[in-house]
Short mmCIF file of C-alpha atoms in Angstrom, two decimals:
data_model
loop_
_atom_site.label_atom_id
_atom_site.label_comp_id
_atom_site.label_asym_id
_atom_site.label_seq_id
_atom_site.Cartn_x
_atom_site.Cartn_y
_atom_site.Cartn_z
CA MET A 10 108.07 94.11 94.73
CA SER A 11 110.34 93.99 97.73
CA GLY A 12 107.46 94.47 100.12
CA THR A 13 103.87 95.52 100.46
CA PHE A 14 102.35 98.69 101.77
CA VAL A 15 100.33 96.78 104.34
CA GLY A 16 102.18 96.53 107.63
CA MET A 17 104.45 99.53 107.03
CA PRO A 18 105.28 101.70 110.03
CA ALA A 19 103.23 104.77 110.83
CA PHE A 20 104.05 107.91 108.86
CA PRO A 21 106.17 109.66 111.54
CA LYS A 22 108.58 106.74 111.80
CA ALA A 23 108.79 106.15 108.05
CA ALA A 24 109.23 109.87 107.37
CA HIS A 25 111.94 110.15 110.02
CA GLU A 26 113.93 107.47 108.23
CA ALA A 27 113.33 109.05 104.81
CA VAL A 28 114.52 112.54 105.73
CA GLY A 29 117.85 111.04 106.76
CA ASN A 30 118.46 109.90 103.18
CA GLU A 31 120.27 112.82 101.52
CA THR A 32 120.20 111.25 98.05
CA LEU A 33 116.43 110.77 98.26
CA ARG A 34 115.88 114.34 99.42
CA GLY A 35 118.05 115.68 96.65
CA ASN A 36 116.22 113.67 93.98
CA LEU A 37 112.83 114.78 95.27
CA ARG A 38 113.77 118.42 95.65
CA HIS A 39 115.14 118.67 92.13
CA ALA A 40 112.21 116.85 90.52
CA THR A 41 109.36 118.53 92.41
CA HIS A 42 110.76 122.04 92.00
CA THR A 43 111.24 121.49 88.26
CA ILE A 44 107.71 120.15 87.73
CA ARG A 45 106.23 122.85 89.97
CA ALA A 46 107.82 125.69 88.01
CA LYS A 47 106.77 124.26 84.64
CA ARG A 48 103.20 123.74 85.82
CA ALA A 49 102.89 127.30 87.10
CA LYS A 50 104.01 128.63 83.72
CA ALA A 51 101.60 126.37 81.81
CA VAL A 52 98.63 127.32 83.99
CA ALA A 53 99.43 131.04 83.73
CA GLU A 54 98.87 130.81 79.96
CA VAL A 55 95.16 130.05 80.44
CA PRO A 56 93.10 133.19 81.15
CA ASP A 57 90.05 131.23 82.30
CA TRP A 58 91.88 128.73 84.53
CA ALA A 59 89.77 129.60 87.58
CA GLU A 60 86.59 129.00 85.58
CA LEU A 61 87.89 125.66 84.26
CA ARG A 62 88.78 124.64 87.82
CA GLU A 63 85.29 125.49 89.05
CA ALA A 64 83.73 123.66 86.11
CA GLY A 65 85.76 120.53 86.88
CA LYS A 66 84.68 120.67 90.50
CA ARG A 67 80.99 121.03 89.62
CA ILE A 68 81.08 118.24 87.02
CA LYS A 69 82.68 115.87 89.52
CA ASP A 70 80.30 116.80 92.33
CA HIS A 71 77.27 116.37 90.07
CA THR A 72 78.52 112.98 88.88
CA LEU A 73 79.21 111.75 92.40
CA ARG A 74 75.71 112.77 93.52
CA HIS A 75 74.20 110.75 90.66
CA LEU A 76 76.88 108.06 90.43
CA ASP A 77 74.42 105.17 90.42
CA ARG A 78 72.63 106.51 87.35
CA TYR A 79 75.78 107.24 85.37
CA LEU A 80 77.36 103.87 86.15
CA VAL A 81 74.26 102.07 84.86
CA GLN A 82 74.33 104.24 81.73
CA LEU A 83 78.02 103.46 81.28
CA GLU A 84 77.39 99.71 81.52
CA GLU A 85 74.56 99.90 78.98
CA SER A 86 76.71 101.90 76.55
CA ILE A 87 79.70 99.55 76.82
CA THR A 88 77.55 96.46 76.43
CA ALA A 89 75.88 97.92 73.35
CA ALA A 90 79.35 98.58 71.87
CA GLY A 91 80.46 94.97 72.30
CA GLY A 92 82.25 95.14 75.64
CA THR A 93 81.59 93.28 78.90
CA VAL A 94 81.29 94.97 82.29
CA HIS A 95 82.20 93.28 85.58
CA TRP A 96 81.52 94.73 89.05
CA ALA A 97 84.09 94.23 91.83
CA ALA A 98 83.23 95.11 95.42
CA ASP A 99 86.80 94.86 96.66
CA ALA A 100 90.38 94.07 95.67
CA ASP A 101 90.03 90.30 96.04
CA GLU A 102 87.03 90.17 93.73
CA ALA A 103 88.69 92.39 91.13
CA ASN A 104 91.88 90.30 91.15
CA ARG A 105 89.86 87.10 90.80
CA ILE A 106 87.91 88.48 87.84
CA VAL A 107 91.06 89.62 86.02
CA ALA A 108 92.94 86.38 86.70
CA ASP A 109 90.04 84.30 85.40
CA LEU A 110 89.77 86.43 82.26
CA VAL A 111 93.48 86.05 81.52
CA LYS A 112 93.46 82.30 82.15
CA ALA A 113 90.47 81.94 79.81
CA THR A 114 92.70 83.17 76.97
CA GLY A 115 95.34 80.54 77.71
CA GLU A 116 98.03 83.20 78.03
CA ARG A 117 100.58 83.49 80.84
CA GLU A 118 101.92 86.95 80.06
CA VAL A 119 100.23 90.36 80.00
CA VAL A 120 101.41 93.89 79.21
CA LYS A 121 100.16 96.73 81.37
CA VAL A 122 99.45 100.41 80.98
CA LYS A 123 100.38 102.48 84.06
CA SER A 124 97.42 102.15 86.42
CA MET A 125 96.92 103.35 89.99
CA ALA A 126 93.85 101.14 90.41
CA THR A 127 95.74 97.93 89.62
CA GLN A 128 98.48 98.97 92.04
CA GLU A 129 95.85 99.70 94.67
CA ILE A 130 94.51 96.15 94.52
CA GLY A 131 97.92 94.47 94.14
CA LEU A 132 97.03 92.97 90.77
CA ASN A 133 100.58 92.11 89.70
CA GLU A 134 101.13 90.03 92.81
CA ALA A 135 97.74 88.36 92.46
CA LEU A 136 98.49 87.41 88.85
CA GLU A 137 101.92 86.10 89.81
CA ALA A 138 100.25 83.82 92.36
CA GLU A 139 98.19 82.41 89.46
CA GLY A 140 101.27 81.82 87.31
CA ILE A 141 100.74 84.91 85.15
CA ARG A 142 103.52 87.43 84.64
CA ALA A 143 102.59 91.11 84.23
CA TYR A 144 105.00 93.47 82.47
CA GLU A 145 104.85 97.18 83.22
CA THR A 146 105.40 99.26 80.08
CA ASP A 147 105.44 102.83 81.41
CA LEU A 148 109.11 103.83 81.68
CA ALA A 149 108.93 104.86 85.33
CA GLU A 150 106.85 101.81 86.25
CA LEU A 151 109.37 99.63 84.40
CA ILE A 152 112.16 101.13 86.53
CA VAL A 153 110.17 100.41 89.69
CA GLN A 154 109.37 96.84 88.63
CA LEU A 155 112.92 95.98 87.58
CA GLY A 156 114.26 97.51 90.78
CA LYS A 157 111.88 95.42 92.94
CA ASP A 158 110.75 98.76 94.29
CA ARG A 159 107.49 100.58 95.02
CA PRO A 160 106.08 103.67 93.32
CA SER A 161 106.69 106.92 95.21
CA HIS A 162 104.78 109.43 93.05
CA ILE A 163 101.45 109.36 91.21
CA LEU A 164 102.77 110.73 87.93
CA VAL A 165 106.49 109.85 88.17
CA PRO A 166 106.64 106.58 90.16
CA ALA A 167 110.46 106.48 90.04
CA ILE A 168 110.94 110.11 91.08
CA HIS A 169 113.15 108.93 93.95
CA ARG A 170 115.70 107.45 91.51
CA ASN A 171 118.42 109.36 89.69
CA ARG A 172 119.90 108.50 86.29
CA GLY A 173 122.85 106.60 87.73
CA GLU A 174 120.58 104.38 89.80
CA ILE A 175 118.37 103.73 86.76
CA ARG A 176 121.35 102.72 84.63
CA ASP A 177 122.47 100.26 87.30
CA ILE A 178 118.97 98.76 87.54
CA PHE A 179 118.70 98.32 83.77
CA ALA A 180 122.14 96.73 83.48
CA ARG A 181 121.52 94.38 86.39
CA GLU A 182 117.88 93.36 85.92
CA MET A 183 116.71 93.69 82.32
CA GLY A 184 118.14 90.34 81.22
CA ALA A 185 116.01 88.45 83.74
CA TRP A 186 112.84 90.04 82.36
CA GLY A 187 113.56 89.90 78.63
CA ARG A 188 115.98 91.64 76.31
CA PRO A 189 119.08 92.70 78.32
CA ALA A 190 120.41 96.23 78.42
CA PRO A 191 123.03 97.14 75.77
CA GLU A 192 126.66 96.71 76.70
CA GLY A 193 128.29 99.87 77.97
CA LEU A 194 124.98 101.55 78.81
CA THR A 195 125.51 105.08 80.19
CA ASP A 196 123.18 107.24 82.25
CA THR A 197 122.31 109.68 79.47
CA PRO A 198 118.52 110.00 79.05
CA ALA A 199 118.63 109.08 75.36
CA GLU A 200 120.48 105.81 75.99
CA LEU A 201 118.26 104.87 78.92
CA ALA A 202 115.11 105.54 76.87
CA GLU A 203 116.47 103.53 73.94
CA ALA A 204 117.31 100.57 76.20
CA ALA A 205 113.74 100.62 77.57
CA ARG A 206 112.28 100.96 74.06
CA LEU A 207 114.16 97.92 72.75
CA HIS A 208 113.31 95.90 75.86
CA LEU A 209 109.60 96.68 75.67
CA ARG A 210 109.14 96.37 71.92
CA GLU A 211 109.49 92.59 72.08
CA LYS A 212 106.78 92.42 74.72
CA PHE A 213 104.37 94.63 72.76
CA LEU A 214 104.71 92.48 69.66
CA ARG A 215 104.29 89.21 71.56
CA ALA A 216 101.52 90.06 74.02
CA LYS A 217 97.99 88.76 73.46
CA VAL A 218 96.48 90.34 76.59
CA GLY A 219 96.69 93.95 77.71
CA ILE A 220 95.63 95.40 81.07
CA SER A 221 94.93 99.08 81.66
CA GLY A 222 93.23 101.54 83.88
CA ALA A 223 91.54 104.68 82.58
CA ASN A 224 91.68 108.37 83.36
CA PHE A 225 88.04 108.87 82.44
CA MET A 226 84.95 106.91 81.33
CA VAL A 227 82.24 108.68 79.32
CA ALA A 228 78.81 107.40 80.32
CA GLU A 229 76.88 108.58 77.25
CA THR A 230 79.00 106.55 74.78
CA GLY A 231 80.79 103.95 76.92
CA THR A 232 84.15 105.40 75.88
CA LEU A 233 87.27 104.96 78.01
CA VAL A 234 90.13 107.45 77.92
CA VAL A 235 93.84 107.09 78.73
CA VAL A 236 96.17 110.10 78.57
CA GLU A 237 99.94 109.54 78.55
CA SER A 238 103.21 110.94 77.26
CA GLU A 239 105.20 107.97 75.96
CA GLY A 240 103.03 105.99 73.56
CA ASN A 241 103.40 102.75 75.49
CA GLY A 242 99.78 102.99 76.55
CA ARG A 243 98.57 103.12 72.98
CA MET A 244 100.64 100.03 72.14
CA CYS A 245 99.00 98.13 75.02
CA LEU A 246 95.54 99.33 74.08
CA THR A 247 95.68 98.47 70.38
CA LEU A 248 97.99 95.48 69.79
CA PRO A 249 96.69 92.73 72.15
CA GLU A 250 93.70 90.61 71.20
CA THR A 251 92.11 90.97 74.64
CA LEU A 252 91.98 94.19 76.68
CA ILE A 253 91.01 94.26 80.36
CA SER A 254 90.55 97.64 82.07
CA VAL A 255 90.30 98.03 85.85
CA VAL A 256 88.84 101.42 86.76
CA GLY A 257 87.52 103.00 89.94
CA ILE A 258 83.82 103.81 89.83
CA GLU A 259 84.51 107.52 90.47
CA LYS A 260 86.27 107.95 87.09
CA VAL A 261 83.00 108.25 85.13
CA VAL A 262 81.92 111.57 83.59
CA PRO A 263 78.49 112.08 82.02
CA THR A 264 79.29 113.43 78.54
CA TRP A 265 82.03 114.19 76.01
CA ARG A 266 81.46 117.88 76.68
CA ASP A 267 82.38 117.26 80.33
CA LEU A 268 85.50 115.40 79.24
CA GLU A 269 86.65 118.52 77.36
CA VAL A 270 87.20 120.37 80.64
CA PHE A 271 89.51 117.73 82.07
CA LEU A 272 91.50 117.33 78.86
CA GLN A 273 92.45 120.99 79.38
CA THR A 274 93.21 120.91 83.10
CA LEU A 275 94.85 117.50 83.52
CA PRO A 276 97.86 117.90 81.19
CA ARG A 277 98.77 121.35 82.50
CA SER A 278 98.46 120.25 86.12
CA SER A 279 100.37 117.00 85.70
CA THR A 280 103.07 117.26 83.04
CA ALA A 281 102.84 121.04 82.40
CA GLU A 282 101.88 120.34 78.78
CA ARG A 283 99.21 122.16 76.81
CA MET A 284 97.84 118.78 75.78
CA ASN A 285 98.91 115.19 76.22
CA PRO A 286 101.11 113.73 73.47
CA TYR A 287 98.87 110.64 73.46
CA THR A 288 95.15 110.71 74.26
CA SER A 289 93.73 107.26 73.50
CA THR A 290 90.00 106.54 73.47
CA TRP A 291 88.16 103.30 72.80
CA THR A 292 84.53 102.28 72.76
CA GLY A 293 83.77 98.57 72.97
CA THR A 294 85.23 96.45 70.17
CA THR A 295 85.32 96.40 66.37
CA SER A 296 85.99 93.58 63.95
CA GLU A 297 88.65 95.47 62.02
CA ASP A 298 90.83 97.27 64.57
CA GLY A 299 92.08 96.85 68.11
CA PRO A 300 91.28 94.11 70.63
CA ARG A 301 88.60 91.56 69.74
CA GLU A 302 87.50 91.31 73.39
CA PHE A 303 87.10 94.17 75.85
CA HIS A 304 86.33 93.76 79.55
CA LEU A 305 85.80 96.58 82.04
CA VAL A 306 86.14 95.81 85.75
CA LEU A 307 84.44 98.55 87.77
CA LEU A 308 86.16 98.78 91.14
CA ASP A 309 84.54 99.91 94.39
CA ASN A 310 87.07 98.91 97.08
CA GLY A 311 85.94 101.48 99.65
CA ARG A 312 84.71 104.18 97.28
CA THR A 313 81.05 103.76 98.20
CA ASP A 314 81.88 104.23 101.88
CA THR A 315 83.92 107.31 101.00
CA LEU A 316 80.98 108.65 99.01
CA ALA A 317 78.81 108.44 102.14
CA ASP A 318 81.01 111.00 103.94
CA GLU A 319 79.82 114.48 102.99
CA VAL A 320 83.18 116.09 103.76
CA GLY A 321 85.53 113.29 102.74
CA ARG A 322 83.82 112.45 99.45
CA GLN A 323 85.49 115.37 97.68
CA ALA A 324 88.64 113.21 97.55
CA LEU A 325 86.83 111.22 94.84
CA ARG A 326 87.02 114.26 92.56
CA CYS A 327 90.75 113.57 92.16
CA ILE A 328 91.94 113.21 88.55
CA ARG A 329 95.41 111.95 89.61
CA CYS A 330 97.37 114.93 88.30
CA SER A 331 99.85 114.89 91.24
CA ALA A 332 100.06 118.69 91.44
CA CYS A 333 99.48 118.53 95.19
CA LEU A 334 102.55 116.32 95.67
CA ASN A 335 104.83 118.72 93.85
CA VAL A 336 104.01 121.68 96.12
CA CYS A 337 103.80 119.81 99.43
CA PRO A 338 106.72 120.56 101.80
CA VAL A 339 106.09 117.30 103.66
CA TYR A 340 106.17 115.13 100.54
CA GLU A 341 109.28 116.92 99.24
CA ARG A 342 111.21 115.88 102.33
CA ALA A 343 109.68 112.52 103.20
CA GLY A 344 109.02 111.05 99.75
CA GLY A 345 106.17 108.81 98.69
CA HIS A 346 107.11 105.54 100.38
CA ALA A 347 106.58 107.03 103.84
CA TYR A 348 102.83 107.26 103.15
CA GLY A 349 102.50 103.47 102.99
CA SER A 350 100.14 103.62 100.02
CA VAL A 351 100.14 103.74 96.23
CA TYR A 352 98.54 107.16 96.73
CA PRO A 353 101.25 109.29 98.35
CA GLY A 354 101.34 112.96 99.21
CA PRO A 355 98.41 115.15 100.29
CA ILE A 356 95.81 113.31 98.20
CA GLY A 357 97.01 109.99 99.60
CA ALA A 358 96.76 111.35 103.13
CA ILE A 359 93.01 111.83 102.64
CA LEU A 360 92.19 109.08 100.14
CA SER A 361 93.94 106.04 101.63
CA PRO A 362 92.43 106.36 105.14
CA GLN A 363 88.98 106.53 103.56
CA LEU A 364 89.44 103.62 101.18
CA ARG A 365 91.15 101.40 103.75
CA GLY A 366 89.76 102.75 107.03
CA THR A 367 91.77 104.15 109.92
CA GLN A 368 92.25 100.98 111.95
CA SER A 369 95.88 100.38 111.00
CA GLU A 370 98.71 102.42 112.48
CA ILE A 371 99.76 103.80 109.11
CA ASP A 372 96.25 104.86 108.06
CA ALA A 373 95.51 106.48 111.43
CA SER A 374 98.70 108.55 111.08
CA LEU A 375 98.18 109.78 107.50
CA PRO A 376 95.74 112.64 108.29
CA TYR A 377 98.53 114.11 110.42
CA ALA A 378 101.10 113.93 107.59
CA SER A 379 100.58 117.59 106.70
CA SER A 380 101.44 121.08 107.83
CA LEU A 381 97.98 122.30 106.68
CA CYS A 382 99.70 125.08 104.68
CA GLY A 383 97.01 124.88 101.98
CA ALA A 384 99.34 124.81 98.97
CA CYS A 385 97.73 121.55 97.82
CA TYR A 386 94.28 123.16 97.67
CA GLU A 387 95.59 126.13 95.69
CA VAL A 388 96.95 123.95 92.86
CA CYS A 389 94.23 121.28 92.74
CA PRO A 390 92.49 121.49 89.32
CA VAL A 391 89.21 120.23 90.81
CA ALA A 392 89.40 122.33 94.00
CA ILE A 393 89.62 119.52 96.55
CA ASP A 394 89.95 121.24 99.94
CA ILE A 395 92.56 118.81 101.22
CA PRO A 396 93.25 120.71 104.48
CA GLU A 397 89.53 120.58 105.32
CA VAL A 398 89.42 116.82 104.77
CA LEU A 399 92.64 116.31 106.75
CA VAL A 400 91.16 118.08 109.78
CA HIS A 401 87.94 116.11 109.32
CA LEU A 402 89.85 112.82 109.28
CA ARG A 403 91.91 113.84 112.30
CA GLU A 404 88.66 114.30 114.15
CA ARG A 405 87.57 110.85 113.00
CA VAL A 406 90.79 109.28 114.23
CA ALA A 407 90.68 111.07 117.58
CA GLN A 408 87.00 110.65 118.31
CA GLY A 409 85.68 107.70 116.44
CA GLY A 410 88.04 105.85 114.17
CA GLU A 411 85.95 103.74 111.82
CA VAL A 412 82.99 104.95 109.76
CA THR A 413 80.05 102.55 109.69
CA ARG A 414 76.45 102.78 108.63
CA ASP A 415 73.30 102.66 110.71
CA GLY A 416 70.50 102.67 108.18
CA ASN A 417 70.93 105.88 106.19
CA LYS A 418 73.17 107.46 108.81
CA VAL A 419 76.96 107.50 108.89
CA VAL A 420 78.24 106.89 112.43
CA LEU A 421 81.63 106.49 114.09
CA LYS A 422 82.58 103.36 115.97
CA PRO A 423 84.44 103.96 119.24
CA ALA A 424 88.15 104.25 118.56
CA LYS A 425 90.96 102.53 120.36
CA GLY A 426 93.67 104.81 121.72
CA HIS A 427 93.62 108.62 121.97
CA ALA A 428 92.17 108.26 125.48
CA ALA A 429 94.50 110.95 126.84
CA GLU A 430 93.48 113.42 124.14
CA ARG A 431 89.80 112.81 124.72
CA ALA A 432 90.26 113.19 128.49
CA ALA A 433 92.10 116.50 128.00
CA MET A 434 89.32 117.82 125.78
CA ARG A 435 86.68 116.80 128.33
CA ALA A 436 88.63 118.53 131.11
CA ALA A 437 88.97 121.70 129.03
CA ARG A 438 85.27 121.71 128.25
CA TRP A 439 84.45 121.34 131.96
CA ALA A 440 86.78 124.21 132.94
CA PHE A 441 85.63 126.63 130.25
CA ALA A 442 82.02 126.06 131.31
CA ARG A 443 82.88 127.10 134.94
CA PRO A 444 84.43 130.61 135.18
CA GLY A 445 85.34 130.21 138.84
CA ALA A 446 87.28 127.01 138.26
CA LEU A 447 88.99 128.52 135.20
CA ARG A 448 90.05 131.62 137.19
CA ALA A 449 91.45 129.49 140.01
CA GLY A 450 93.37 127.34 137.55
CA GLN A 451 94.89 130.38 135.83
CA ARG A 452 96.05 131.85 139.13
CA LEU A 453 97.55 128.55 140.22
CA ALA A 454 99.41 128.26 136.91
CA SER A 455 100.85 131.78 137.30
CA ARG A 456 102.03 131.21 140.87
CA THR A 457 103.72 127.93 139.95
CA ARG A 458 105.09 129.09 136.58
CA ARG A 459 108.72 128.45 137.64
CA LEU A 460 107.84 124.77 137.89
CA ARG A 461 106.70 124.69 134.26
CA PRO A 462 108.25 121.67 132.47
CA ARG A 463 110.28 122.16 129.30
CA SER A 464 108.26 119.47 127.52
CA LEU A 465 104.93 117.79 127.94
CA PRO A 466 104.77 114.45 129.73
CA GLY A 467 103.44 111.18 128.35
CA PRO A 468 101.73 111.24 124.92
CA GLY A 469 102.41 114.98 124.59
CA ARG A 470 106.17 114.51 124.57
CA ALA A 471 106.33 113.89 120.81
CA TRP A 472 104.50 117.17 120.15
CA SER A 473 106.81 119.23 122.35
CA GLU A 474 110.05 117.71 121.07
CA ALA A 475 110.09 120.21 118.19
CA ARG A 476 108.25 123.05 119.93
CA GLU A 477 108.85 125.28 122.93
CA LEU A 478 106.00 125.48 125.41
CA PRO A 479 104.78 129.09 125.72
CA PRO A 480 105.76 130.84 128.98
CA VAL A 481 103.10 131.24 131.65
CA PRO A 482 102.44 134.95 132.42
CA ALA A 483 103.11 136.27 135.89
CA GLU A 484 99.53 137.44 136.14
CA PRO A 485 96.34 136.08 134.55
CA PHE A 486 94.58 138.38 132.10
CA ARG A 487 91.50 138.59 134.31
CA ASP A 488 93.55 139.84 137.28
CA TRP A 489 95.46 142.32 135.10
CA TRP A 490 92.21 143.72 133.76
CA GLN A 491 90.79 144.23 137.23
CA ARG A 492 94.02 145.83 138.47
CA THR A 493 94.50 148.22 135.55
CA ARG A 494 90.93 149.04 134.59
CA GLY A 495 89.30 148.70 137.99
CA GLY A 496 85.90 147.35 138.83
CA THR A 497 84.62 143.81 138.54
CA GLU A 498 84.77 141.51 135.56
CA GLU A 499 81.04 141.74 135.17
CA GLY A 500 81.35 145.50 134.69
CA LYS A 501 83.89 145.32 131.87
#
């Protein structure tokens, strides 16, 4: 990677730079509009879509309320099937567990299934520091890795690249990572896919260790599920001798019957397919097929703290379909990198500040990276009310900042900054509680309306740069009412 998400500028600055890139905007507009239209058509085919959406929401909410019980059941089921479960409180612990497991095999190379969780914890970089090279096998992730880039979309990490850019990356970088690109490679999709296929096939056949995430984990049987469209995931899950899966604790579902709901809603919401081309499931190990060793690393990394927030916890319902990104007008123009997280778009704007806290400049700005139009809520297959959580997090940033615990209570630590906003709110509360003072202030504003500034001073300047301040009326409403209707205000 050419950089890390930590230390990136706040969203407004990063977005301002992104919208000036015409090529990026063109790539995003074309891709998101195409995916959006296909998804709408696929969803319209299902007469009971609203019922499936509600079912997914209820299953997720039930599981989150009883997460402790289902995680214990999951561990018992996996252990009984021959697997080993590891618990990781944070990114450092998860990376240490995975690195130790790989080193125990004696291998120095691993192949990877596309995984948001491993990106979240920076696993590739952690393995590299231990002398272990990780190869991404998803086509889009391969493009990002070869280009020393960062993912910009949950489903299509290289959505910001066009075919010409991909061809140049393959021709320039593939040789340093393995089999070089064919001579005379063009930017036709078939040739690009074939170059990636030939490059990756050598790695699949050589690898002894595979690393994956999982879309779902079924507690009753200890089964993990990966859905994908290319087949690379199945190669990583079946060919290596050792398989290590890093999965967030919120990905568990109680039963196979619950899984059925999401296997209907996820493909239509993500790739606009009636079902995924590849749905791979595995339960522990067997002596005749697949990996001989299976390890599951259950990742917390801020999820327990998110679960403690009654409003914000609904972000943990997310099944990573990316539908919210494809309809978001902000994402379409700013792209994924501006969010400073592996989780971009509307879901990233509510998930990242909860997993990482709102102390950094970038995380404090993410709840404001939205127009609150509500399109994201309308398309979410598990009915996450993203606008509600955004407003909730804005309140946290403005009033408290960091969520901490005091016994069984969730409290807000005093926040740094936003002093002007808090002072303005206190002044407004004081004035609205005193009718006489409010009336005097309104009259003063009307009489001095010609002195009204064109923009707000100080911290309010950024808000008024793109907005016109409303004109001050020549007469306050209270005075107009008395003049036209007669009598006193109390007699209205």
